[in-house]
Amino acid sequence: MECQETQTKAVNTTVNNAGDDLVQNRLLSYLHDQLPFKIEELKPIRKKVYFLRTQQRSYILKGFSSYHRLKLQEAFTSSLMKEGFSKTYIFYEVAKEPPLFFDRTYYGCMEYLPPSKEVFTYYLKTDRLKGLELLKKFHDTTEKLVSRYQTVVPAYRQADKWRERATLFLNNLPVVRYFVQKEIINELLAWADWSLKGIEDEAWLFQPGKQVILHGDVAHHNFLRAKDQSLYLLDFDLVAIGAPHSDYLQYANRILPYMNWSFEDLRKYPILKSNLEEKGFLHALAFPTDIFREWNRVIRDRSYLDSVKIRPVLDLTVGQFAERQRFIKALKYAANDKNK
């Protein structure tokens, strides 16, 4: 579920499902006892995330699976603020008897950022540029925090993660073959193989050098344009320590579908241009991580049986195949050029 919806979307408190309604009523009763202010509205946004409105202000109530995860998020966002990165939310200590703990879940009370009517989107080049600039500011700040968090934030292992994703995709091929022709599947696997071999040869790119705390999920919905038109970065559930290349790789992968998979247009982004000079980065860009991720997800959830839910996955895999094929050729040409 999109994190921007965590900040903006709210549905009516009355829930049709009796079980959900019961849980929400119990939570509301618990919050009435634990919070020092009157609750005027409690609306579910997604599982274990709520919009909470009081007489004084509004909050986002978000559940965490462990006390450690909650405290890490609280500490990290506080550290960002202290180091000068103000474009995110803060947590509030509001419980009479902290922490808030309900139904085996720890809840954090986060700042609600009123959104602009103009939603941030990767469709717009101006937004793609602004998002990239904000991500760089985030990295410039988190570089100062690495030593402080290196014992509690995991190291990011790009190649290992992708190998696991590729292995799971291979295991899911019997289902994928039902929807996608074998020529396209074979091409996807060839791209993944070329990419992983290139990353191994250029392993230094993702090894010690400049280290930052990576965001880990730079999807468009984790950027929020606030009512004052400022851009904010949200949701730090997947933070990890690694080279900034990893976030930039993911960002490039996220925006390329909105750019018709144009290698030349990607080179026009100043922050990405220097990365595109690195052979390892070129190889990494070829890995079809988004395609593997989405197929693994729909097969895990069995949502491939739903024609509506499978349609965007097919568009990603088949509909954009020709454009992506041209992009991979451009990557290979650029990588080979660096061998000369």
Coordinates of C-alpha atoms in Angstrom, one line a residue, residues 49-195:
V49 CA -2.4 2.4 9.8
Y50 CA -5.0 5.0 10.8
F51 CA -5.8 8.6 10.4
L52 CA -6.3 10.1 13.8
R53 CA -8.0 13.6 14.3
T54 CA -8.2 15.3 17.6
Q55 CA -9.5 18.8 18.6
Q56 CA -6.0 20.2 18.4
R57 CA -4.4 18.4 15.4
S58 CA -4.3 15.4 13.2
Y59 CA -1.9 12.4 13.3
I60 CA -1.0 9.2 11.5
L61 CA -1.1 6.1 13.7
K62 CA 1.1 3.4 12.3
G63 CA 1.6 -0.1 13.7
F64 CA 5.0 -1.8 14.0
S65 CA 5.7 -5.5 14.5
S66 CA 8.2 -4.9 17.3
Y67 CA 9.2 -2.3 19.8
H68 CA 12.7 -2.2 18.3
R69 CA 11.2 -1.3 14.8
L70 CA 9.2 1.5 16.4
K71 CA 12.1 3.0 18.4
L72 CA 14.4 2.8 15.4
Q73 CA 12.0 4.7 13.3
E74 CA 11.5 7.3 16.0
A75 CA 15.3 7.7 16.5
F76 CA 16.1 7.8 12.8
T77 CA 13.6 10.5 11.9
S78 CA 14.7 12.5 14.9
S79 CA 18.3 12.2 13.8
L80 CA 17.4 13.4 10.3
M81 CA 15.8 16.5 11.8
K82 CA 18.8 17.2 14.0
E83 CA 21.2 16.9 11.1
G84 CA 19.1 19.4 9.1
F85 CA 17.0 17.2 6.9
S86 CA 13.5 18.6 7.7
K87 CA 11.6 17.3 4.8
T88 CA 10.0 14.3 6.6
Y89 CA 7.6 13.6 9.5
I90 CA 8.3 13.4 13.2
F91 CA 7.0 11.1 15.9
Y92 CA 5.1 12.3 18.9
E93 CA 5.2 10.8 22.4
V94 CA 1.5 11.1 23.3
A95 CA 0.6 8.0 25.3
K96 CA -0.1 8.3 29.0
E97 CA 1.7 5.0 29.5
P98 CA 4.1 4.5 26.6
P99 CA 4.4 2.7 24.3
L100 CA 1.1 2.3 22.7
F101 CA 0.6 -1.4 22.4
F102 CA -2.6 -3.0 21.1
D103 CA -3.4 -6.4 19.6
R104 CA 0.3 -7.5 19.6
T105 CA 1.3 -4.3 17.7
Y106 CA 3.3 -1.3 18.8
Y107 CA 1.9 2.0 17.5
G108 CA 3.7 5.2 16.7
C109 CA 2.0 8.5 16.5
M110 CA 3.3 10.4 13.5
E111 CA 3.0 13.9 12.2
Y112 CA 0.2 14.3 9.6
L113 CA 1.4 16.4 6.6
P114 CA -1.5 18.1 4.8
P115 CA -1.1 17.2 1.1
S116 CA -1.2 19.5 -1.9
K117 CA -3.9 18.9 -4.5
E118 CA -1.1 18.5 -7.0
V119 CA 0.1 15.0 -6.3
F120 CA 3.8 14.1 -6.8
T121 CA 4.1 11.9 -9.9
Y122 CA 6.9 10.4 -12.0
Y123 CA 4.9 11.3 -15.1
L124 CA 6.3 14.8 -14.7
K125 CA 10.0 15.5 -15.5
T126 CA 10.0 18.3 -13.0
D127 CA 8.8 16.0 -10.2
R128 CA 11.4 13.3 -11.3
L129 CA 14.1 15.9 -10.9
K130 CA 12.9 17.2 -7.6
G131 CA 12.5 13.8 -6.2
L132 CA 16.1 12.9 -7.2
E133 CA 17.4 16.2 -5.6
L134 CA 15.6 15.4 -2.4
L135 CA 17.0 11.9 -2.4
K136 CA 20.6 13.3 -2.7
K137 CA 20.0 15.7 0.2
F138 CA 18.8 12.6 2.2
H139 CA 22.0 10.8 1.3
D140 CA 24.1 13.8 2.2
T141 CA 22.5 13.8 5.6
T142 CA 22.5 10.1 6.3
E143 CA 26.2 9.8 5.4
K144 CA 26.8 11.6 8.7
L145 CA 24.6 9.0 10.5
V146 CA 26.2 5.8 9.3
S147 CA 28.5 5.3 12.3
R148 CA 25.7 6.0 14.7
Y149 CA 23.3 3.4 13.2
Q150 CA 25.7 0.7 11.8
T151 CA 24.9 -1.7 14.7
V152 CA 21.1 -1.4 14.3
V153 CA 20.6 -0.9 10.5
P154 CA 21.5 -3.8 8.2
A155 CA 24.0 -3.6 5.4
Y156 CA 22.4 -3.6 2.0
R157 CA 23.6 -6.4 -0.3
Q158 CA 22.5 -5.6 -3.8
A159 CA 23.7 -8.7 -5.6
D160 CA 22.5 -11.1 -3.0
K161 CA 19.0 -9.6 -3.0
W162 CA 18.8 -9.8 -6.7
R163 CA 20.0 -13.4 -6.8
E164 CA 17.3 -14.3 -4.3
R165 CA 14.7 -12.5 -6.4
A166 CA 15.8 -14.2 -9.6
T167 CA 15.8 -17.6 -7.9
L168 CA 12.2 -17.1 -6.8
F169 CA 11.2 -16.0 -10.2
L170 CA 12.8 -19.1 -11.7
N171 CA 10.7 -21.2 -9.2
N172 CA 7.6 -19.3 -10.4
L173 CA 8.2 -19.9 -14.1
P174 CA 5.5 -22.6 -14.4
V175 CA 2.9 -19.9 -13.7
V176 CA 4.7 -17.1 -15.6
R177 CA 4.8 -19.3 -18.7
Y178 CA 1.0 -19.4 -18.7
F179 CA 0.9 -15.7 -19.4
V180 CA 4.2 -14.8 -21.1
Q181 CA 5.7 -16.3 -24.2
K182 CA 9.0 -18.1 -23.8
E183 CA 11.0 -15.8 -26.1
I184 CA 10.3 -12.9 -23.7
I185 CA 11.0 -15.0 -20.6
N186 CA 14.3 -16.1 -22.1
E187 CA 15.3 -12.5 -22.9
L188 CA 14.5 -11.5 -19.3
L189 CA 16.7 -14.2 -17.9
A190 CA 19.5 -13.3 -20.3
W191 CA 19.3 -9.7 -19.1
A192 CA 19.5 -10.8 -15.5
D193 CA 22.5 -13.1 -16.2
W194 CA 24.4 -10.3 -18.0
S195 CA 23.6 -7.9 -15.2

